[in-house]
PDB file of C-alpha atoms in Angstrom:
ATOM      1  CA  UNK A   9       0.090   0.113   0.081  1.00  0.00           C
ATOM      2  CA  UNK A  10       1.573   3.236  -1.088  1.00  0.00           C
ATOM      3  CA  UNK A  11       1.334   6.443   1.048  1.00  0.00           C
ATOM      4  CA  UNK A  12      -1.761   7.789  -0.889  1.00  0.00           C
ATOM      5  CA  UNK A  13      -3.794   4.619  -0.342  1.00  0.00           C
ATOM      6  CA  UNK A  14      -2.805   4.872   2.983  1.00  0.00           C
ATOM      7  CA  UNK A  15      -4.157   8.149   3.597  1.00  0.00           C
ATOM      8  CA  UNK A  16      -7.720   7.168   2.561  1.00  0.00           C
ATOM      9  CA  UNK A  17      -7.740   3.771   4.044  1.00  0.00           C
ATOM     10  CA  UNK A  18      -9.523   4.255   7.647  1.00  0.00           C
ATOM     11  CA  UNK A  19     -11.653   7.407   7.874  1.00  0.00           C
ATOM     12  CA  UNK A  20     -12.420  10.360   6.033  1.00  0.00           C
ATOM     13  CA  UNK A  21      -9.194  11.976   4.657  1.00  0.00           C
ATOM     14  CA  UNK A  22      -8.188  15.702   5.224  1.00  0.00           C
ATOM     15  CA  UNK A  23      -5.898  17.404   2.925  1.00  0.00           C
ATOM     16  CA  UNK A  24      -4.763  21.083   3.791  1.00  0.00           C
ATOM     17  CA  UNK A  25      -3.044  23.070   1.362  1.00  0.00           C
ATOM     18  CA  UNK A  26      -0.457  25.698   1.935  1.00  0.00           C
ATOM     19  CA  UNK A  27       1.632  27.770  -0.463  1.00  0.00           C
ATOM     20  CA  UNK A  28       5.394  26.444  -0.125  1.00  0.00           C
ATOM     21  CA  UNK A  29       7.457  29.670   0.700  1.00  0.00           C
ATOM     22  CA  UNK A  30       4.656  31.711   2.432  1.00  0.00           C
ATOM     23  CA  UNK A  31       5.892  33.394   4.573  1.00  0.00           C
ATOM     24  CA  UNK A  32       9.247  31.587   4.090  1.00  0.00           C
ATOM     25  CA  UNK A  33      10.772  28.065   3.544  1.00  0.00           C
ATOM     26  CA  UNK A  34      11.570  27.677   6.817  1.00  0.00           C
ATOM     27  CA  UNK A  35       8.147  28.120   8.121  1.00  0.00           C
ATOM     28  CA  UNK A  36       6.511  25.970   5.340  1.00  0.00           C
ATOM     29  CA  UNK A  37       8.723  23.082   6.485  1.00  0.00           C
ATOM     30  CA  UNK A  38       7.841  23.412  10.288  1.00  0.00           C
ATOM     31  CA  UNK A  39       4.046  24.035   9.123  1.00  0.00           C
ATOM     32  CA  UNK A  40       3.924  20.938   7.143  1.00  0.00           C
ATOM     33  CA  UNK A  41       5.396  18.685   9.663  1.00  0.00           C
ATOM     34  CA  UNK A  42       3.071  20.092  12.498  1.00  0.00           C
ATOM     35  CA  UNK A  43       0.007  19.860  10.137  1.00  0.00           C
ATOM     36  CA  UNK A  44       0.811  16.086   9.785  1.00  0.00           C
ATOM     37  CA  UNK A  45       1.387  15.482  13.593  1.00  0.00           C
ATOM     38  CA  UNK A  46      -2.138  17.573  13.963  1.00  0.00           C
ATOM     39  CA  UNK A  47      -4.020  14.886  11.589  1.00  0.00           C
ATOM     40  CA  UNK A  48      -3.432  15.927   8.310  1.00  0.00           C
ATOM     41  CA  UNK A  49      -3.646  12.826   6.139  1.00  0.00           C
ATOM     42  CA  UNK A  50      -2.079  14.380   2.904  1.00  0.00           C
ATOM     43  CA  UNK A  51      -0.665  17.663   2.436  1.00  0.00           C
ATOM     44  CA  UNK A  52      -0.620  19.645  -0.630  1.00  0.00           C
ATOM     45  CA  UNK A  53       2.407  22.118  -1.341  1.00  0.00           C
ATOM     46  CA  UNK A  54       1.511  24.882  -3.745  1.00  0.00           C
ATOM     47  CA  UNK A  55       4.335  25.852  -5.807  1.00  0.00           C
ATOM     48  CA  UNK A  56       4.242  29.981  -6.070  1.00  0.00           C
ATOM     49  CA  UNK A  57       3.372  30.998  -9.767  1.00  0.00           C
ATOM     50  CA  UNK A  58       2.887  34.548 -10.952  1.00  0.00           C
ATOM     51  CA  UNK A  59      -0.276  33.655 -12.888  1.00  0.00           C
ATOM     52  CA  UNK A  60      -2.251  31.126 -10.833  1.00  0.00           C
ATOM     53  CA  UNK A  61      -5.275  31.031 -12.699  1.00  0.00           C
ATOM     54  CA  UNK A  62      -7.211  28.757 -10.503  1.00  0.00           C
ATOM     55  CA  UNK A  63      -6.692  30.689  -7.670  1.00  0.00           C
ATOM     56  CA  UNK A  64      -8.774  33.337  -5.769  1.00  0.00           C
ATOM     57  CA  UNK A  65      -7.208  36.436  -4.199  1.00  0.00           C
ATOM     58  CA  UNK A  66      -6.191  34.753  -0.950  1.00  0.00           C
ATOM     59  CA  UNK A  67      -3.747  32.223  -2.417  1.00  0.00           C
ATOM     60  CA  UNK A  68      -2.760  34.769  -5.231  1.00  0.00           C
ATOM     61  CA  UNK A  69      -1.389  36.951  -2.468  1.00  0.00           C
ATOM     62  CA  UNK A  70       0.332  33.920  -0.957  1.00  0.00           C
ATOM     63  CA  UNK A  71       2.110  33.237  -4.267  1.00  0.00           C
ATOM     64  CA  UNK A  72       3.110  36.717  -4.538  1.00  0.00           C
ATOM     65  CA  UNK A  73       4.559  36.813  -0.991  1.00  0.00           C
ATOM     66  CA  UNK A  74       6.481  33.619  -1.726  1.00  0.00           C
ATOM     67  CA  UNK A  75       8.031  34.860  -4.978  1.00  0.00           C
ATOM     68  CA  UNK A  76       9.049  37.881  -3.386  1.00  0.00           C
ATOM     69  CA  UNK A  77      11.185  36.140  -0.720  1.00  0.00           C
ATOM     70  CA  UNK A  78      12.712  34.484  -3.456  1.00  0.00           C
ATOM     71  CA  UNK A  79      11.046  30.833  -3.654  1.00  0.00           C
ATOM     72  CA  UNK A  80      11.967  29.016  -6.725  1.00  0.00           C
ATOM     73  CA  UNK A  81      10.785  25.404  -7.847  1.00  0.00           C
ATOM     74  CA  UNK A  82      14.360  24.411  -7.319  1.00  0.00           C
ATOM     75  CA  UNK A  83      14.383  25.249  -3.697  1.00  0.00           C
ATOM     76  CA  UNK A  84      11.282  23.502  -3.077  1.00  0.00           C
ATOM     77  CA  UNK A  85      13.019  19.903  -3.535  1.00  0.00           C
ATOM     78  CA  UNK A  86      15.495  20.211  -0.678  1.00  0.00           C
ATOM     79  CA  UNK A  87      12.335  21.418   1.353  1.00  0.00           C
ATOM     80  CA  UNK A  88      10.510  18.438   0.441  1.00  0.00           C
ATOM     81  CA  UNK A  89      13.678  16.308   1.321  1.00  0.00           C
ATOM     82  CA  UNK A  90      13.679  17.910   4.890  1.00  0.00           C
ATOM     83  CA  UNK A  91       9.766  17.192   5.639  1.00  0.00           C
ATOM     84  CA  UNK A  92      10.108  13.724   4.252  1.00  0.00           C
ATOM     85  CA  UNK A  93      12.806  13.048   6.887  1.00  0.00           C
ATOM     86  CA  UNK A  94      10.358  14.147   9.582  1.00  0.00           C
ATOM     87  CA  UNK A  95       6.858  12.666   8.441  1.00  0.00           C
ATOM     88  CA  UNK A  96       5.656   9.921   6.310  1.00  0.00           C
ATOM     89  CA  UNK A  97       2.551  11.786   5.208  1.00  0.00           C
ATOM     90  CA  UNK A  98       1.687  11.970   1.585  1.00  0.00           C
ATOM     91  CA  UNK A  99       2.897  15.180  -0.032  1.00  0.00           C
ATOM     92  CA  UNK A 100       1.426  16.692  -3.231  1.00  0.00           C
ATOM     93  CA  UNK A 101       2.552  19.446  -5.321  1.00  0.00           C
ATOM     94  CA  UNK A 102      -0.239  21.913  -6.725  1.00  0.00           C
ATOM     95  CA  UNK A 103       1.201  23.756  -9.649  1.00  0.00           C
ATOM     96  CA  UNK A 104       0.630  24.928 -13.296  1.00  0.00           C
ATOM     97  CA  UNK A 105       1.594  23.768 -16.818  1.00  0.00           C
ATOM     98  CA  UNK A 106       3.973  26.554 -17.378  1.00  0.00           C
ATOM     99  CA  UNK A 107       6.274  26.116 -14.340  1.00  0.00           C
ATOM    100  CA  UNK A 108       6.486  22.332 -15.196  1.00  0.00           C
ATOM    101  CA  UNK A 109       6.860  22.905 -18.709  1.00  0.00           C
ATOM    102  CA  UNK A 110       9.659  25.411 -18.011  1.00  0.00           C
ATOM    103  CA  UNK A 111      11.509  23.412 -15.585  1.00  0.00           C
ATOM    104  CA  UNK A 112      11.178  20.299 -17.893  1.00  0.00           C
ATOM    105  CA  UNK A 113       8.649  17.792 -17.288  1.00  0.00           C
ATOM    106  CA  UNK A 114      10.905  14.836 -17.166  1.00  0.00           C
ATOM    107  CA  UNK A 115      13.309  16.534 -14.614  1.00  0.00           C
ATOM    108  CA  UNK A 116      10.344  17.723 -12.608  1.00  0.00           C
ATOM    109  CA  UNK A 117       8.715  14.443 -12.160  1.00  0.00           C
ATOM    110  CA  UNK A 118      12.247  12.802 -11.578  1.00  0.00           C
ATOM    111  CA  UNK A 119      13.131  15.373  -8.753  1.00  0.00           C
ATOM    112  CA  UNK A 120       9.540  14.922  -7.235  1.00  0.00           C
ATOM    113  CA  UNK A 121      10.253  11.012  -7.026  1.00  0.00           C
ATOM    114  CA  UNK A 122      13.737  11.477  -5.750  1.00  0.00           C
ATOM    115  CA  UNK A 123      12.572  13.774  -3.086  1.00  0.00           C
ATOM    116  CA  UNK A 124       9.447  12.096  -1.589  1.00  0.00           C
ATOM    117  CA  UNK A 125       6.406  13.895  -3.706  1.00  0.00           C
ATOM    118  CA  UNK A 126       3.650  11.446  -3.849  1.00  0.00           C
ATOM    119  CA  UNK A 127       1.552  13.316  -6.370  1.00  0.00           C
ATOM    120  CA  UNK A 128       1.135  16.415  -8.509  1.00  0.00           C
ATOM    121  CA  UNK A 129      -1.798  18.427  -9.633  1.00  0.00           C
ATOM    122  CA  UNK A 130      -1.943  20.613 -12.724  1.00  0.00           C
ATOM    123  CA  UNK A 131      -5.391  22.132 -12.464  1.00  0.00           C
ATOM    124  CA  UNK A 132      -4.814  24.431 -16.132  1.00  0.00           C
ATOM    125  CA  UNK A 133      -4.186  21.147 -17.949  1.00  0.00           C
ATOM    126  CA  UNK A 134      -7.495  19.510 -19.353  1.00  0.00           C
ATOM    127  CA  UNK A 135      -7.908  15.852 -19.105  1.00  0.00           C
ATOM    128  CA  UNK A 136      -7.870  15.567 -22.894  1.00  0.00           C
ATOM    129  CA  UNK A 137      -4.172  17.047 -22.790  1.00  0.00           C
ATOM    130  CA  UNK A 138      -2.695  15.341 -19.876  1.00  0.00           C
ATOM    131  CA  UNK A 139      -0.191  13.363 -22.439  1.00  0.00           C
ATOM    132  CA  UNK A 140       1.726  16.610 -21.982  1.00  0.00           C
ATOM    133  CA  UNK A 141       2.649  15.568 -18.266  1.00  0.00           C
ATOM    134  CA  UNK A 142       1.022  12.195 -17.479  1.00  0.00           C
ATOM    135  CA  UNK A 143       3.634   9.985 -19.072  1.00  0.00           C
ATOM    136  CA  UNK A 144       6.523  11.627 -16.866  1.00  0.00           C
ATOM    137  CA  UNK A 145       4.623  10.735 -13.601  1.00  0.00           C
ATOM    138  CA  UNK A 146       4.027   7.242 -14.925  1.00  0.00           C
ATOM    139  CA  UNK A 147       7.743   6.803 -15.584  1.00  0.00           C
ATOM    140  CA  UNK A 148       8.901   8.059 -12.241  1.00  0.00           C
ATOM    141  CA  UNK A 149       5.874   6.529 -10.329  1.00  0.00           C
ATOM    142  CA  UNK A 150       4.443   9.833  -9.078  1.00  0.00           C
ATOM    143  CA  UNK A 151       0.777   9.982  -9.179  1.00  0.00           C
ATOM    144  CA  UNK A 152      -0.965  12.461 -11.797  1.00  0.00           C
ATOM    145  CA  UNK A 153      -4.030  13.749 -10.263  1.00  0.00           C
ATOM    146  CA  UNK A 154      -7.191  14.179 -12.073  1.00  0.00           C
ATOM    147  CA  UNK A 155      -9.748  16.706 -11.489  1.00  0.00           C
ATOM    148  CA  UNK A 156     -13.500  16.652 -12.339  1.00  0.00           C
ATOM    149  CA  UNK A 157     -15.785  19.584 -11.901  1.00  0.00           C
ATOM    150  CA  UNK A 158     -19.625  20.764 -12.203  1.00  0.00           C
ATOM    151  CA  UNK A 159     -18.811  21.133 -16.025  1.00  0.00           C
ATOM    152  CA  UNK A 160     -17.359  17.400 -16.233  1.00  0.00           C
ATOM    153  CA  UNK A 161     -20.786  15.731 -16.155  1.00  0.00           C
ATOM    154  CA  UNK A 162     -20.528  13.939 -19.470  1.00  0.00           C
ATOM    155  CA  UNK A 163     -16.947  12.912 -18.822  1.00  0.00           C
ATOM    156  CA  UNK A 164     -16.430  12.223 -15.151  1.00  0.00           C
ATOM    157  CA  UNK A 165     -16.538   8.491 -15.968  1.00  0.00           C
ATOM    158  CA  UNK A 166     -13.741   8.665 -18.299  1.00  0.00           C
ATOM    159  CA  UNK A 167     -11.735  10.715 -16.108  1.00  0.00           C
ATOM    160  CA  UNK A 168     -12.582   8.443 -13.065  1.00  0.00           C
ATOM    161  CA  UNK A 169     -11.534   5.540 -14.902  1.00  0.00           C
ATOM    162  CA  UNK A 170      -7.834   6.851 -15.704  1.00  0.00           C
ATOM    163  CA  UNK A 171      -7.426   8.423 -12.577  1.00  0.00           C
ATOM    164  CA  UNK A 172      -4.549   7.774 -10.057  1.00  0.00           C
ATOM    165  CA  UNK A 173      -4.219   8.171  -6.324  1.00  0.00           C
ATOM    166  CA  UNK A 174      -7.298  10.207  -5.722  1.00  0.00           C
ATOM    167  CA  UNK A 175      -9.896  12.103  -7.606  1.00  0.00           C
ATOM    168  CA  UNK A 176      -9.856  15.796  -7.042  1.00  0.00           C
ATOM    169  CA  UNK A 177     -13.467  17.002  -7.122  1.00  0.00           C
ATOM    170  CA  UNK A 178     -14.050  20.656  -7.563  1.00  0.00           C
ATOM    171  CA  UNK A 179     -17.203  21.628  -5.443  1.00  0.00           C
ATOM    172  CA  UNK A 180     -18.014  24.576  -7.457  1.00  0.00           C
ATOM    173  CA  UNK A 181     -17.455  26.826 -10.669  1.00  0.00           C
ATOM    174  CA  UNK A 182     -15.009  29.508 -10.280  1.00  0.00           C
ATOM    175  CA  UNK A 183     -11.307  29.932  -8.605  1.00  0.00           C
ATOM    176  CA  UNK A 184     -10.424  28.900  -5.130  1.00  0.00           C
ATOM    177  CA  UNK A 185     -11.754  30.767  -2.034  1.00  0.00           C
ATOM    178  CA  UNK A 186     -14.020  30.908   0.855  1.00  0.00           C
ATOM    179  CA  UNK A 187     -17.826  30.283   0.015  1.00  0.00           C
ATOM    180  CA  UNK A 188     -20.869  30.447   2.040  1.00  0.00           C
ATOM    181  CA  UNK A 189     -22.573  27.626   0.263  1.00  0.00           C
ATOM    182  CA  UNK A 190     -21.054  24.704  -1.586  1.00  0.00           C
ATOM    183  CA  UNK A 191     -22.887  23.643  -4.702  1.00  0.00           C
ATOM    184  CA  UNK A 192     -25.100  20.512  -3.885  1.00  0.00           C
ATOM    185  CA  UNK A 193     -24.680  18.976  -7.322  1.00  0.00           C
ATOM    186  CA  UNK A 194     -21.214  17.527  -6.362  1.00  0.00           C
ATOM    187  CA  UNK A 195     -22.783  14.571  -4.813  1.00  0.00           C
ATOM    188  CA  UNK A 196     -24.279  13.331  -8.093  1.00  0.00           C
ATOM    189  CA  UNK A 197     -20.961  14.005  -9.937  1.00  0.00           C
ATOM    190  CA  UNK A 198     -19.131  11.924  -7.152  1.00  0.00           C
ATOM    191  CA  UNK A 199     -21.655   9.106  -7.610  1.00  0.00           C
ATOM    192  CA  UNK A 200     -21.112   8.811 -11.175  1.00  0.00           C
ATOM    193  CA  UNK A 201     -17.289   8.695 -10.674  1.00  0.00           C
ATOM    194  CA  UNK A 202     -17.547   6.077  -8.221  1.00  0.00           C
ATOM    195  CA  UNK A 203     -19.752   3.962 -10.340  1.00  0.00           C
ATOM    196  CA  UNK A 204     -16.881   3.903 -13.069  1.00  0.00           C
ATOM    197  CA  UNK A 205     -13.899   3.300 -10.844  1.00  0.00           C
ATOM    198  CA  UNK A 206     -13.060   2.322  -7.325  1.00  0.00           C
ATOM    199  CA  UNK A 207     -10.972   5.839  -7.006  1.00  0.00           C
ATOM    200  CA  UNK A 208     -11.039   7.628  -3.573  1.00  0.00           C
ATOM    201  CA  UNK A 209     -12.654  11.248  -4.260  1.00  0.00           C
ATOM    202  CA  UNK A 210     -11.717  14.412  -2.154  1.00  0.00           C
ATOM    203  CA  UNK A 211     -13.565  17.594  -2.392  1.00  0.00           C
ATOM    204  CA  UNK A 212     -11.950  20.841  -2.672  1.00  0.00           C
ATOM    205  CA  UNK A 213     -12.698  24.665  -3.729  1.00  0.00           C
ATOM    206  CA  UNK A 214     -14.567  26.590  -1.205  1.00  0.00           C
ATOM    207  CA  UNK A 215     -14.803  24.586   1.977  1.00  0.00           C
ATOM    208  CA  UNK A 216     -13.703  26.875   5.128  1.00  0.00           C
ATOM    209  CA  UNK A 217     -15.632  25.680   8.214  1.00  0.00           C
ATOM    210  CA  UNK A 218     -16.185  22.511  10.019  1.00  0.00           C
ATOM    211  CA  UNK A 219     -20.050  22.254   9.253  1.00  0.00           C
ATOM    212  CA  UNK A 220     -19.054  22.643   5.515  1.00  0.00           C
ATOM    213  CA  UNK A 221     -16.163  19.978   5.850  1.00  0.00           C
ATOM    214  CA  UNK A 222     -18.610  17.448   7.597  1.00  0.00           C
ATOM    215  CA  UNK A 223     -21.143  17.935   4.997  1.00  0.00           C
ATOM    216  CA  UNK A 224     -18.587  17.405   2.085  1.00  0.00           C
ATOM    217  CA  UNK A 225     -17.030  14.233   3.701  1.00  0.00           C
ATOM    218  CA  UNK A 226     -20.554  12.642   4.073  1.00  0.00           C
ATOM    219  CA  UNK A 227     -20.522  12.324   0.002  1.00  0.00           C
ATOM    220  CA  UNK A 228     -16.721  11.877  -0.319  1.00  0.00           C
ATOM    221  CA  UNK A 229     -13.500  10.249   0.785  1.00  0.00           C
ATOM    222  CA  UNK A 230     -11.789  13.412   1.879  1.00  0.00           C
ATOM    223  CA  UNK A 231     -11.850  17.178   2.259  1.00  0.00           C
ATOM    224  CA  UNK A 232      -9.453  19.763   0.705  1.00  0.00           C
ATOM    225  CA  UNK A 233      -9.089  23.122   2.422  1.00  0.00           C
ATOM    226  CA  UNK A 234      -6.656  25.984   1.243  1.00  0.00           C
ATOM    227  CA  UNK A 235      -7.922  29.293   1.199  1.00  0.00           C
ATOM    228  CA  UNK A 236      -8.757  29.336   4.689  1.00  0.00           C
ATOM    229  CA  UNK A 237      -5.547  27.894   6.024  1.00  0.00           C
ATOM    230  CA  UNK A 238      -3.822  30.417   3.786  1.00  0.00           C
ATOM    231  CA  UNK A 239      -5.909  33.093   5.284  1.00  0.00           C
ATOM    232  CA  UNK A 240      -4.499  32.088   8.611  1.00  0.00           C
ATOM    233  CA  UNK A 241      -0.762  32.254   7.176  1.00  0.00           C
ATOM    234  CA  UNK A 242      -1.482  35.540   5.995  1.00  0.00           C
ATOM    235  CA  UNK A 243      -2.428  36.799   9.415  1.00  0.00           C
ATOM    236  CA  UNK A 244      -0.076  35.315  11.525  1.00  0.00           C
ATOM    237  CA  UNK A 245       2.963  35.082   9.315  1.00  0.00           C
ATOM    238  CA  UNK A 246       6.083  33.413  10.989  1.00  0.00           C
ATOM    239  CA  UNK A 247       3.704  32.690  14.261  1.00  0.00           C
ATOM    240  CA  UNK A 248       1.137  30.716  11.973  1.00  0.00           C
ATOM    241  CA  UNK A 249       2.087  26.877  12.995  1.00  0.00           C
ATOM    242  CA  UNK A 250       0.026  26.964  16.070  1.00  0.00           C
ATOM    243  CA  UNK A 251      -3.205  28.501  14.860  1.00  0.00           C
ATOM    244  CA  UNK A 252      -3.195  26.558  11.664  1.00  0.00           C
ATOM    245  CA  UNK A 253      -2.641  23.279  13.447  1.00  0.00           C
ATOM    246  CA  UNK A 254      -5.590  24.254  15.922  1.00  0.00           C
ATOM    247  CA  UNK A 255      -7.578  24.580  12.587  1.00  0.00           C
ATOM    248  CA  UNK A 256      -6.520  21.286  11.319  1.00  0.00           C
ATOM    249  CA  UNK A 257      -7.400  19.570  14.640  1.00  0.00           C
ATOM    250  CA  UNK A 258     -10.824  21.099  14.539  1.00  0.00           C
ATOM    251  CA  UNK A 259     -11.360  20.200  10.975  1.00  0.00           C
ATOM    252  CA  UNK A 260     -10.255  16.522  11.444  1.00  0.00           C
ATOM    253  CA  UNK A 261     -12.403  16.067  14.377  1.00  0.00           C
ATOM    254  CA  UNK A 262     -15.562  17.137  12.427  1.00  0.00           C
ATOM    255  CA  UNK A 263     -15.049  15.061   9.420  1.00  0.00           C
ATOM    256  CA  UNK A 264     -14.516  11.913  11.660  1.00  0.00           C
TER     257      UNK A 264
END
């Protein structure tokens, strides 16, 4: 059983997202290790990018802060090595096609594998174009995470059948960010995916409260929260580790 499978084997999985390098790489390392100890089942590390098209204002600002302190893709691989020495929690990079293409897809996935990254998520690459990167993930044993969204209804089954690791289910249209209500139609989309393949489904985009997390966990195998956590990092800066971990514990308790 690999690390991702292990994350979903018992109860509902909680997957927090943070932007790597925000407020700096040292805090990111401490934060990732502390979140794992607080109950995170899988951690997404966002690679800062100047044009993060899937992100709302909160994570856009985090990318800008990270880039401003000199974070680069090259600097993230030693960071991952340091995190991996301290925890066995699954780690996923959330990034975009441009940084991977610029870095060199084969080199990028090779270094992911060598340093301990379990999965890569590239939200601006449609399912039909995954051949740009998927073969490199396959070559190096790094899961290429597929996404389905409310607009994926007619191809959700096909996406699920080819999915690896877990299926990232986008709860609603638009970019990431805190929402007061989560689209109810996501349950039907997950049912369709589950009928097609035995793949864990985790819901992300917009979830920010324990009650929302509990509601989404009732229809999925895991819950992904990003903007609500990044807002805590933004508020507390270098002192964010404890408040973020309190939030992680609260969400983990809510989803069971």
